[in-house]
Amino acid sequence: MRNIKLTIEYDGRRYLGWQRLGDSEKTIQGKIESTLKQMTGEVIEITGSGRTDAGTHARGQVANFKTTTDMTREQMLSFLNRYLPNDIVITKIEEMPERFHARYNVKGKKYSYNIWNSEVPTALHRHTSFHVKQPLDLDKMQAACERLIGEHDFIGFSSLKKSKKSTIRTLQEISIVQHGNLLECQFIGEGFLYNMVRIMMGTIIEIGLGKLPVEVIDEIFEKKIRQQAGETVPAHALFLDEVYY
Amino acid sequence: MRNIKLTIEYDGRRYLGWQRLGDSEKTIQGKIESTLKQMTGEVIEITGSGRTDAGTHARGQVANFKTTTDMTREQMLSFLNRYLPNDIVITKIEEMPERFHARYNVKGKKYSYNIWNSEVPTALHRHTSFHVKQPLDLDKMQAACERLIGEHDFIGFSSLKKSKKSTIRTLQEISIVQHGNLLECQFIGEGFLYNMVRIMMGTIIEIGLGKLPVEVIDEIFEKKIRQQAGETVPAHALFLDEVYY
């Protein structure tokens, strides 16, 4: 069996997310699987690097699947991009060793989150940014990012109720880049818990607005209570940029 | 009467353009005029800096109108952005002298055009870029831009059949900036003829693909024949960035 790795870009707006049981036609994974069936005649299950929420976009989601097809990579790329809906694009196809697994082998991920910070809304970025009307204090936000970086128990920054598995994760980098009214916040880490980027972002925003002190971050690490953190900001401004192996 | 200047951002995808006789509800101008009527009770006609084609976007279109309303600028901004569809945003409202006219007083305009240059398409930029699959030679495109800059008779680069008015225009600047697979081409000039940016862009692309020699530009200026220029590239990748007064 060949083991094929896909790199995938998608506009998540129309979908229930990467994966969701029961309604696969409205998920990215379901769309790709049905196009692969069309292509190969085989029933193929693909393994994603992880889920993305309903509405979340990707610049570089990764998945793999096993197949016996003898199509070339070029033929597969061209077939898939022709028959997938135009809000899902396969950007790269690679042939991998048999043991490659898109979820188990993940070494890290990069996410980004767009904030539109202006009193007036935006027409052109309305589907890909979260509108924050009040002025944000970038220095306070940077200070919040610094406290988040490193190895911590992030359970207070997740929607998990309890977890039997470890909720300790290491964040390598958080950076905020300003392009006019648009703030692009990037998060690079070895792993992320459920809703972790959106809750960290919500907390950084409330610190930037002066609603929460920057010290709240250490308190959330210490007391492990989700309620102290900021709100879970909307999914439509979140992008999975890259998966590292 | 007060003379009010609006700066407008819009996602042109759903519209027949800035203005079109007969079907004003599907134009940007029509949407703004009906919202102004709602706001003031007056029948208001707005004057745009010029038309934009069906599907074309704007980061900084400008228009003005006369009114007797005693609302403050802040009240108007907030009313308009609340009641306009969310693909049209008023970004600024200014009080102008009575003689200010959004079309007659234009000193120049900046447009930009996005090209997605990659064998594979794009999901995230599909509504705001034109997909060119074959590799473009940026040096040849830059050489084409240099020949277009300056004062010329641009009739060969327009969809005008004939013109009683002068078709001589001055282009100050054309620049091409590359962000990965995305090429952003900016055009700054004193004035542009009908379809001029889209036909110049189509010609620059065909030069970049090696389908036309760079010398074709001088020939089009000399012979004034539209047929020698490249195709009129699609409107959905074009943005009116700024209007200078």
Short mmCIF file of C-alpha atoms in Angstrom, two decimals:
data_model
loop_
_atom_site.label_atom_id
_atom_site.label_comp_id
_atom_site.label_asym_id
_atom_site.label_seq_id
_atom_site.Cartn_x
_atom_site.Cartn_y
_atom_site.Cartn_z
CA MET A 1 0.00 0.00 0.00
CA ARG A 2 1.17 3.51 -0.76
CA ASN A 3 1.03 6.08 2.03
CA ILE A 4 0.08 9.52 0.70
CA LYS A 5 0.44 12.82 2.58
CA LEU A 6 -1.84 15.73 1.65
CA THR A 7 -1.29 19.38 2.52
CA ILE A 8 -4.64 21.19 2.48
CA GLU A 9 -5.81 24.81 2.34
CA TYR A 10 -9.45 25.55 3.12
CA ASP A 11 -11.96 28.28 3.69
CA GLY A 12 -13.87 26.77 6.61
CA ARG A 13 -16.90 29.01 6.40
CA ARG A 14 -19.32 26.48 4.88
CA TYR A 15 -18.22 23.52 7.01
CA LEU A 16 -18.91 21.91 10.36
CA GLY A 17 -15.17 21.58 10.83
CA TRP A 18 -12.49 19.09 9.82
CA GLN A 19 -14.38 16.14 11.23
CA ARG A 20 -17.72 15.51 12.86
CA LEU A 21 -19.43 12.24 13.35
CA GLY A 22 -22.72 11.66 11.59
CA ASP A 23 -22.69 14.46 9.01
CA SER A 24 -19.57 13.85 6.99
CA GLU A 25 -20.78 15.67 3.86
CA LYS A 26 -20.53 18.96 5.74
CA THR A 27 -16.96 18.38 6.94
CA ILE A 28 -13.65 18.94 5.17
CA GLN A 29 -12.59 15.36 5.88
CA GLY A 30 -15.85 14.01 4.44
CA LYS A 31 -15.50 16.07 1.25
CA ILE A 32 -11.95 14.85 0.69
CA GLU A 33 -12.86 11.23 1.42
CA SER A 34 -15.72 11.22 -1.05
CA THR A 35 -13.50 12.77 -3.75
CA LEU A 36 -10.81 10.15 -3.04
CA LYS A 37 -13.42 7.41 -3.45
CA GLN A 38 -14.39 8.93 -6.79
CA MET A 39 -10.71 9.01 -7.77
CA THR A 40 -9.62 5.52 -6.70
CA GLY A 41 -12.80 3.46 -6.42
CA GLU A 42 -11.58 2.55 -2.93
CA VAL A 43 -13.27 3.43 0.37
CA ILE A 44 -10.58 5.59 1.92
CA GLU A 45 -10.40 6.94 5.43
CA ILE A 46 -8.00 9.85 5.85
CA THR A 47 -6.19 10.73 9.08
CA GLY A 48 -5.91 14.44 9.82
CA SER A 49 -3.21 16.04 11.99
CA GLY A 50 -6.08 16.99 14.30
CA ARG A 51 -9.52 18.54 14.11
CA THR A 52 -10.34 22.14 13.35
CA ASP A 53 -13.53 23.73 14.66
CA ALA A 54 -16.58 24.63 12.59
CA GLY A 55 -15.73 27.77 10.61
CA THR A 56 -11.96 27.60 11.17
CA HIS A 57 -9.71 27.92 8.11
CA ALA A 58 -6.44 26.25 7.18
CA ARG A 59 -3.43 27.31 5.16
CA GLY A 60 -1.59 24.04 5.82
CA GLN A 61 -3.67 21.25 7.36
CA VAL A 62 -2.07 17.81 6.83
CA ALA A 63 -3.64 14.36 6.39
CA ASN A 64 -2.54 10.94 5.15
CA PHE A 65 -4.21 7.89 3.64
CA LYS A 66 -3.36 4.45 2.29
CA THR A 67 -4.16 3.48 -1.29
CA THR A 68 -3.30 0.95 -4.01
CA THR A 69 -3.89 3.41 -6.86
CA ASP A 70 -1.12 3.64 -9.47
CA MET A 71 -1.88 7.29 -10.31
CA THR A 72 1.09 9.67 -10.19
CA ARG A 73 1.18 12.45 -7.61
CA GLU A 74 0.58 14.98 -10.40
CA GLN A 75 -2.48 13.08 -11.61
CA MET A 76 -3.88 12.91 -8.07
CA LEU A 77 -3.27 16.63 -7.45
CA SER A 78 -4.99 17.57 -10.65
CA PHE A 79 -7.97 15.21 -10.09
CA LEU A 80 -8.53 16.33 -6.51
CA ASN A 81 -8.38 20.06 -7.23
CA ARG A 82 -10.71 19.60 -10.17
CA TYR A 83 -13.39 17.69 -8.26
CA LEU A 84 -13.15 19.16 -4.74
CA PRO A 85 -15.34 22.22 -4.03
CA ASN A 86 -13.29 25.37 -4.67
CA ASP A 87 -13.09 26.27 -0.98
CA ILE A 88 -10.87 23.19 -0.40
CA VAL A 89 -7.53 23.01 -2.24
CA ILE A 90 -4.82 20.33 -2.04
CA THR A 91 -1.58 22.31 -2.19
CA LYS A 92 0.89 19.41 -2.05
CA ILE A 93 0.98 15.62 -2.39
CA GLU A 94 3.90 13.58 -1.02
CA GLU A 95 4.74 9.89 -1.00
CA MET A 96 5.59 8.83 2.58
CA PRO A 97 7.12 5.76 4.27
CA GLU A 98 4.52 3.26 5.45
CA ARG A 99 4.85 4.23 9.10
CA PHE A 100 4.05 7.95 8.61
CA HIS A 101 0.93 8.93 10.59
CA ALA A 102 -0.45 12.48 10.25
CA ARG A 103 -1.65 12.64 13.87
CA TYR A 104 0.81 10.55 15.90
CA ASN A 105 3.90 12.06 14.24
CA VAL A 106 3.00 15.74 14.77
CA LYS A 107 5.94 17.64 16.33
CA GLY A 108 4.18 20.99 16.47
CA LYS A 109 1.64 23.34 14.93
CA LYS A 110 1.34 26.96 13.96
CA TYR A 111 -2.00 28.78 14.23
CA SER A 112 -2.87 32.37 13.51
CA TYR A 113 -5.75 34.57 14.63
CA ASN A 114 -6.83 37.85 12.99
CA ILE A 115 -8.20 40.77 15.02
CA TRP A 116 -9.74 43.80 13.30
CA ASN A 117 -9.12 46.59 15.79
CA SER A 118 -11.04 49.70 14.77
CA GLU A 119 -14.22 51.50 15.73
CA VAL A 120 -15.58 50.83 12.25
CA PRO A 121 -16.02 47.27 10.96
CA THR A 122 -14.34 45.82 7.87
CA ALA A 123 -16.08 44.69 4.68
CA LEU A 124 -13.11 42.95 3.07
CA HIS A 125 -11.85 41.01 6.12
CA ARG A 126 -15.24 40.36 7.73
CA HIS A 127 -15.14 36.61 7.15
CA THR A 128 -11.57 36.14 8.42
CA SER A 129 -11.19 38.49 11.39
CA PHE A 130 -12.73 39.17 14.81
CA HIS A 131 -13.88 42.77 15.28
CA VAL A 132 -12.68 44.46 18.49
CA LYS A 133 -14.00 48.04 18.61
CA GLN A 134 -12.16 49.41 21.64
CA PRO A 135 -8.45 50.24 21.25
CA LEU A 136 -6.10 47.43 22.27
CA ASP A 137 -2.91 48.08 24.22
CA LEU A 138 -0.30 46.15 22.25
CA ASP A 139 2.30 46.36 25.03
CA LYS A 140 -0.03 44.70 27.51
CA MET A 141 -0.86 42.02 24.95
CA GLN A 142 2.86 41.35 24.34
CA ALA A 143 3.39 41.02 28.09
CA ALA A 144 0.54 38.50 28.22
CA CYS A 145 2.13 36.51 25.37
CA GLU A 146 5.44 36.32 27.23
CA ARG A 147 3.75 34.82 30.28
CA LEU A 148 2.01 32.18 28.15
CA ILE A 149 5.20 30.98 26.45
CA GLY A 150 6.93 27.93 27.90
CA GLU A 151 5.82 24.67 29.52
CA HIS A 152 2.62 24.94 31.57
CA ASP A 153 -0.54 23.06 32.46
CA PHE A 154 -2.95 24.72 30.02
CA ILE A 155 -6.16 23.06 31.31
CA GLY A 156 -7.51 26.47 32.43
CA PHE A 157 -7.13 27.65 28.82
CA SER A 158 -9.16 24.80 27.34
CA SER A 159 -12.77 23.68 27.09
CA LEU A 160 -11.91 20.29 28.56
CA LYS A 161 -13.86 19.54 31.72
CA LYS A 162 -11.40 16.96 33.01
CA SER A 163 -8.68 15.00 31.35
CA LYS A 164 -7.08 11.66 32.07
CA LYS A 165 -4.25 12.55 29.71
CA SER A 166 -1.65 15.17 30.50
CA THR A 167 -2.71 18.75 29.84
CA ILE A 168 0.84 20.05 30.06
CA ARG A 169 1.94 21.65 26.79
CA THR A 170 4.88 23.75 25.61
CA LEU A 171 4.30 26.97 23.69
CA GLN A 172 7.38 28.02 21.70
CA GLU A 173 6.28 31.35 20.37
CA ILE A 174 3.47 33.87 20.27
CA SER A 175 3.86 36.95 18.12
CA ILE A 176 1.59 39.82 17.17
CA VAL A 177 2.14 41.62 13.87
CA GLN A 178 0.22 44.78 13.02
CA HIS A 179 -0.85 45.64 9.44
CA GLY A 180 -2.92 48.81 9.82
CA ASN A 181 -6.08 47.90 11.73
CA LEU A 182 -5.41 44.18 11.34
CA LEU A 183 -3.52 42.35 14.10
CA GLU A 184 -2.21 38.94 13.12
CA CYS A 185 -1.40 36.81 16.17
CA GLN A 186 0.66 33.66 15.64
CA PHE A 187 0.91 30.73 18.04
CA ILE A 188 3.58 28.03 17.65
CA GLY A 189 3.56 25.08 20.02
CA GLU A 190 4.16 21.37 20.38
CA GLY A 191 0.50 20.74 20.97
CA PHE A 192 -2.73 22.52 21.76
CA LEU A 193 -5.70 21.46 23.88
CA TYR A 194 -9.33 21.76 22.75
CA ASN A 195 -10.14 25.48 22.11
CA MET A 196 -6.79 26.48 23.61
CA VAL A 197 -5.82 29.06 20.94
CA ARG A 198 -9.25 30.71 21.02
CA ILE A 199 -9.30 30.94 24.85
CA MET A 200 -5.69 32.23 25.04
CA MET A 201 -6.61 34.80 22.36
CA GLY A 202 -9.74 35.85 24.26
CA THR A 203 -7.66 36.28 27.40
CA ILE A 204 -4.94 38.28 25.60
CA ILE A 205 -7.66 40.54 24.16
CA GLU A 206 -9.23 41.19 27.59
CA ILE A 207 -5.77 42.03 28.93
CA GLY A 208 -5.25 44.39 25.95
CA LEU A 209 -8.56 46.09 26.77
CA GLY A 210 -7.58 46.49 30.43
CA LYS A 211 -10.45 44.25 31.59
CA LEU A 212 -8.06 41.68 33.06
CA PRO A 213 -4.62 42.26 34.61
CA VAL A 214 -1.69 40.48 32.98
CA GLU A 215 -1.14 38.54 36.23
CA VAL A 216 -4.36 36.62 35.59
CA ILE A 217 -2.36 34.28 33.38
CA ASP A 218 -0.21 32.99 36.23
CA GLU A 219 -3.35 32.60 38.32
CA ILE A 220 -5.05 30.49 35.63
CA PHE A 221 -1.95 28.30 35.40
CA GLU A 222 -1.91 27.92 39.15
CA LYS A 223 -5.59 27.46 39.93
CA LYS A 224 -6.43 25.67 36.64
CA ILE A 225 -9.85 27.31 36.42
CA ARG A 226 -11.31 28.01 32.97
CA GLN A 227 -13.74 30.64 34.36
CA GLN A 228 -10.93 33.09 35.08
CA ALA A 229 -9.78 33.18 31.47
CA GLY A 230 -11.25 35.33 28.70
CA GLU A 231 -14.08 34.24 26.41
CA THR A 232 -13.60 31.74 23.59
CA VAL A 233 -13.28 34.09 20.60
CA PRO A 234 -15.02 33.16 17.30
CA ALA A 235 -13.69 30.35 15.09
CA HIS A 236 -13.95 32.23 11.76
CA ALA A 237 -10.82 34.32 12.51
CA LEU A 238 -8.64 31.28 13.26
CA PHE A 239 -6.26 29.62 10.74
CA LEU A 240 -4.26 26.40 11.07
CA ASP A 241 -1.14 27.62 9.24
CA GLU A 242 1.28 24.75 9.40
CA VAL A 243 1.85 21.31 10.91
CA TYR A 244 5.43 20.31 11.78
CA TYR A 245 6.73 16.71 11.59
CA MET B 1 -26.63 72.68 2.88
CA ARG B 2 -23.85 70.57 4.38
CA ASN B 3 -21.50 68.80 1.99
CA ILE B 4 -20.46 65.39 3.35
CA LYS B 5 -17.58 63.26 2.06
CA LEU B 6 -17.73 59.49 2.57
CA THR B 7 -14.80 57.06 2.33
CA ILE B 8 -16.10 53.59 1.53
CA GLU B 9 -14.77 50.04 1.70
CA TYR B 10 -16.69 47.30 -0.09
CA ASP B 11 -16.62 43.68 -1.12
CA GLY B 12 -18.02 44.00 -4.64
CA ARG B 13 -18.87 40.36 -5.15
CA ARG B 14 -22.67 40.69 -4.75
CA TYR B 15 -23.05 43.91 -6.74
CA LEU B 16 -23.48 45.09 -10.32
CA GLY B 17 -20.83 47.73 -9.61
CA TRP B 18 -20.77 51.19 -8.10
CA GLN B 19 -23.52 52.49 -10.35
CA ARG B 20 -25.79 51.10 -13.02
CA LEU B 21 -28.91 52.65 -14.38
CA GLY B 22 -32.17 50.85 -13.83
CA ASP B 23 -31.25 48.41 -11.07
CA SER B 24 -30.01 50.61 -8.26
CA GLU B 25 -30.74 48.09 -5.49
CA LYS B 26 -27.93 45.90 -6.78
CA THR B 27 -25.34 48.68 -6.87
CA ILE B 28 -23.15 50.07 -4.11
CA GLN B 29 -24.36 53.61 -4.83
CA GLY B 30 -28.00 52.47 -4.66
CA LYS B 31 -27.48 50.72 -1.31
CA ILE B 32 -25.85 53.81 0.20
CA GLU B 33 -28.51 56.16 -1.19
CA SER B 34 -31.37 54.11 0.25
CA THR B 35 -29.64 53.96 3.65
CA LEU B 36 -29.11 57.76 3.54
CA LYS B 37 -32.80 58.22 2.79
CA GLN B 38 -33.63 56.07 5.80
CA MET B 39 -31.21 58.16 7.89
CA THR B 40 -32.26 61.69 6.83
CA GLY B 41 -35.74 61.35 5.34
CA GLU B 42 -34.31 63.21 2.32
CA VAL B 43 -33.97 61.85 -1.21
CA ILE B 44 -30.20 61.99 -1.58
CA GLU B 45 -28.13 61.45 -4.68
CA ILE B 46 -24.47 60.73 -3.99
CA THR B 47 -21.62 61.50 -6.37
CA GLY B 48 -18.88 58.88 -6.55
CA SER B 49 -15.27 59.55 -7.59
CA GLY B 50 -16.04 57.30 -10.55
CA ARG B 51 -17.62 53.94 -11.28
CA THR B 52 -16.23 50.55 -10.41
CA ASP B 53 -17.13 47.48 -12.47
CA ALA B 54 -19.43 44.66 -11.37
CA GLY B 55 -17.50 42.52 -8.88
CA THR B 56 -14.71 45.04 -8.24
CA HIS B 57 -13.84 45.85 -4.63
CA ALA B 58 -12.81 49.08 -2.90
CA ARG B 59 -10.60 49.88 0.07
CA GLY B 60 -11.09 53.63 -0.35
CA GLN B 61 -13.83 54.69 -2.77
CA VAL B 62 -14.97 58.30 -2.17
CA ALA B 63 -18.37 59.97 -2.62
CA ASN B 64 -20.08 63.17 -1.50
CA PHE B 65 -23.65 64.33 -0.93
CA LYS B 66 -25.59 67.38 0.21
CA THR B 67 -27.88 67.24 3.24
CA THR B 68 -29.68 69.44 5.75
CA THR B 69 -29.48 66.85 8.56
CA ASP B 70 -28.17 68.08 11.90
CA MET B 71 -26.71 64.70 12.88
CA THR B 72 -23.07 64.71 13.95
CA ARG B 73 -20.47 62.86 11.87
CA GLU B 74 -20.22 60.21 14.59
CA GLN B 75 -23.98 59.68 14.55
CA MET B 76 -23.99 59.33 10.76
CA LEU B 77 -21.06 56.88 10.78
CA SER B 78 -22.72 54.74 13.38
CA PHE B 79 -26.15 54.79 11.65
CA LEU B 80 -24.74 53.97 8.22
CA ASN B 81 -22.55 51.09 9.38
CA ARG B 82 -25.44 49.69 11.36
CA TYR B 83 -27.95 49.71 8.50
CA LEU B 84 -25.77 49.11 5.44
CA PRO B 85 -25.22 45.45 4.43
CA ASN B 86 -22.00 44.20 6.02
CA ASP B 87 -20.14 44.03 2.70
CA ILE B 88 -20.27 47.86 2.52
CA VAL B 89 -18.54 49.88 5.27
CA ILE B 90 -18.18 53.65 5.63
CA THR B 91 -14.67 54.09 7.01
CA LYS B 92 -14.64 57.89 7.33
CA ILE B 93 -17.01 60.87 7.25
CA GLU B 94 -15.73 64.41 6.64
CA GLU B 95 -17.40 67.80 6.46
CA MET B 96 -16.34 69.55 3.23
CA PRO B 97 -16.60 73.07 1.75
CA GLU B 98 -19.66 73.53 -0.46
CA ARG B 99 -17.66 73.38 -3.68
CA PHE B 100 -16.08 69.94 -3.04
CA HIS B 101 -17.12 67.47 -5.77
CA ALA B 102 -16.03 63.82 -5.48
CA ARG B 103 -15.68 63.37 -9.25
CA TYR B 104 -14.54 66.74 -10.62
CA ASN B 105 -11.89 67.27 -7.93
CA VAL B 106 -10.11 63.92 -8.28
CA LYS B 107 -6.32 64.42 -8.65
CA GLY B 108 -5.46 60.74 -8.94
CA LYS B 109 -6.33 57.19 -8.02
CA LYS B 110 -4.62 54.07 -6.79
CA TYR B 111 -5.82 50.62 -7.89
CA SER B 112 -4.45 47.20 -7.07
CA TYR B 113 -4.83 43.85 -8.79
CA ASN B 114 -4.08 40.44 -7.21
CA ILE B 115 -2.65 37.56 -9.23
CA TRP B 116 -2.43 34.05 -7.74
CA ASN B 117 0.54 32.53 -9.59
CA SER B 118 0.76 28.81 -8.87
CA GLU B 119 -0.12 25.58 -10.55
CA VAL B 120 -2.61 24.87 -7.76
CA PRO B 121 -5.53 27.21 -7.10
CA THR B 122 -6.19 29.06 -3.83
CA ALA B 123 -9.14 28.48 -1.49
CA LEU B 124 -8.56 31.50 0.75
CA HIS B 125 -7.91 34.11 -1.95
CA ARG B 126 -10.24 32.70 -4.59
CA HIS B 127 -12.68 35.62 -4.43
CA THR B 128 -10.00 38.33 -4.58
CA SER B 129 -7.34 37.08 -7.00
CA PHE B 130 -6.97 35.97 -10.61
CA HIS B 131 -5.43 32.52 -11.02
CA VAL B 132 -2.52 32.29 -13.48
CA LYS B 133 -1.22 28.70 -13.60
CA GLN B 134 1.91 29.10 -15.73
CA PRO B 135 4.96 30.71 -14.11
CA LEU B 136 5.24 34.46 -14.66
CA ASP B 137 8.56 36.14 -15.44
CA LEU B 138 8.64 39.04 -12.98
CA ASP B 139 11.52 40.80 -14.77
CA LYS B 140 9.58 40.92 -18.02
CA MET B 141 6.53 42.21 -16.15
CA GLN B 142 8.61 44.95 -14.51
CA ALA B 143 9.97 45.95 -17.93
CA ALA B 144 6.38 46.18 -19.20
CA CYS B 145 5.42 48.40 -16.25
CA GLU B 146 8.28 50.79 -17.00
CA ARG B 147 7.07 51.25 -20.57
CA LEU B 148 3.52 51.99 -19.40
CA ILE B 149 4.57 54.70 -16.92
CA GLY B 150 4.37 58.31 -18.10
CA GLU B 151 2.06 60.34 -20.33
CA HIS B 152 0.56 58.37 -23.22
CA ASP B 153 -2.59 58.01 -25.28
CA PHE B 154 -4.09 54.96 -23.54
CA ILE B 155 -7.03 54.40 -25.95
CA GLY B 156 -5.53 51.04 -27.05
CA PHE B 157 -5.66 49.96 -23.38
CA SER B 158 -9.35 50.76 -22.95
CA SER B 159 -12.73 49.37 -23.97
CA LEU B 160 -13.75 52.73 -25.45
CA LYS B 161 -14.66 52.49 -29.13
CA LYS B 162 -14.08 56.15 -29.86
CA SER B 163 -13.81 59.18 -27.66
CA LYS B 164 -14.50 62.84 -28.21
CA LYS B 165 -12.63 63.62 -25.00
CA SER B 166 -8.89 63.26 -24.65
CA THR B 167 -7.65 59.73 -23.97
CA ILE B 168 -4.21 60.94 -22.92
CA ARG B 169 -3.45 60.02 -19.31
CA THR B 170 -0.39 60.03 -17.05
CA LEU B 171 0.56 56.95 -15.06
CA GLN B 172 2.81 57.83 -12.09
CA GLU B 173 3.67 54.40 -10.81
CA ILE B 174 3.15 50.69 -11.32
CA SER B 175 4.67 48.30 -8.82
CA ILE B 176 4.50 44.56 -8.30
CA VAL B 177 4.98 43.14 -4.81
CA GLN B 178 5.28 39.40 -4.26
CA HIS B 179 3.93 37.67 -1.12
CA GLY B 180 4.53 33.96 -1.76
CA ASN B 181 2.27 32.93 -4.66
CA LEU B 182 0.35 36.20 -4.50
CA LEU B 183 1.44 39.12 -6.71
CA GLU B 184 -0.04 42.46 -5.77
CA CYS B 185 0.18 44.95 -8.63
CA GLN B 186 -0.45 48.62 -7.83
CA PHE B 187 -1.33 51.32 -10.35
CA ILE B 188 -1.18 55.02 -9.46
CA GLY B 189 -2.28 57.58 -12.03
CA GLU B 190 -4.03 60.87 -12.59
CA GLY B 191 -6.89 59.18 -14.35
CA PHE B 192 -7.88 55.88 -15.91
CA LEU B 193 -10.02 55.11 -18.98
CA TYR B 194 -12.79 52.50 -19.03
CA ASN B 195 -11.29 49.04 -18.26
CA MET B 196 -7.78 50.49 -18.50
CA VAL B 197 -6.32 48.79 -15.40
CA ARG B 198 -7.75 45.39 -16.35
CA ILE B 199 -6.44 45.60 -19.95
CA MET B 200 -2.98 46.86 -18.86
CA MET B 201 -2.89 44.01 -16.33
CA GLY B 202 -3.91 41.46 -18.99
CA THR B 203 -1.16 42.75 -21.26
CA ILE B 204 1.48 42.69 -18.49
CA ILE B 205 0.47 39.06 -17.72
CA GLU B 206 0.79 37.97 -21.36
CA ILE B 207 4.23 39.61 -21.45
CA GLY B 208 5.13 37.77 -18.22
CA LEU B 209 4.04 34.49 -19.83
CA GLY B 210 6.13 35.19 -22.94
CA LYS B 211 3.04 35.30 -25.16
CA LEU B 212 3.63 38.93 -26.11
CA PRO B 213 6.96 40.77 -26.43
CA VAL B 214 7.47 43.80 -24.19
CA GLU B 215 7.68 46.01 -27.30
CA VAL B 216 3.97 45.43 -27.91
CA ILE B 217 3.31 48.24 -25.45
CA ASP B 218 4.94 50.88 -27.63
CA GLU B 219 3.08 49.50 -30.62
CA ILE B 220 -0.27 49.79 -28.84
CA PHE B 221 0.53 53.38 -27.88
CA GLU B 222 1.49 54.12 -31.49
CA LYS B 223 -1.20 52.27 -33.43
CA LYS B 224 -3.94 52.81 -30.79
CA ILE B 225 -5.49 49.38 -31.47
CA ARG B 226 -7.18 47.55 -28.58
CA GLN B 227 -6.87 44.14 -30.33
CA GLN B 228 -3.10 44.06 -29.89
CA ALA B 229 -3.33 44.31 -26.09
CA GLY B 230 -3.94 41.41 -23.69
CA GLU B 231 -7.36 40.27 -22.54
CA THR B 232 -9.45 42.19 -20.01
CA VAL B 233 -8.69 40.24 -16.82
CA PRO B 234 -11.56 39.51 -14.36
CA ALA B 235 -13.02 42.27 -12.18
CA HIS B 236 -13.09 40.28 -8.91
CA ALA B 237 -9.31 40.67 -8.40
CA LEU B 238 -9.38 44.47 -8.76
CA PHE B 239 -9.46 46.94 -5.84
CA LEU B 240 -9.92 50.72 -5.87
CA ASP B 241 -7.47 51.48 -3.04
CA GLU B 242 -7.46 55.25 -2.77
CA VAL B 243 -8.71 58.46 -4.38
CA TYR B 244 -6.46 61.52 -4.18
CA TYR B 245 -7.80 65.10 -4.00
#
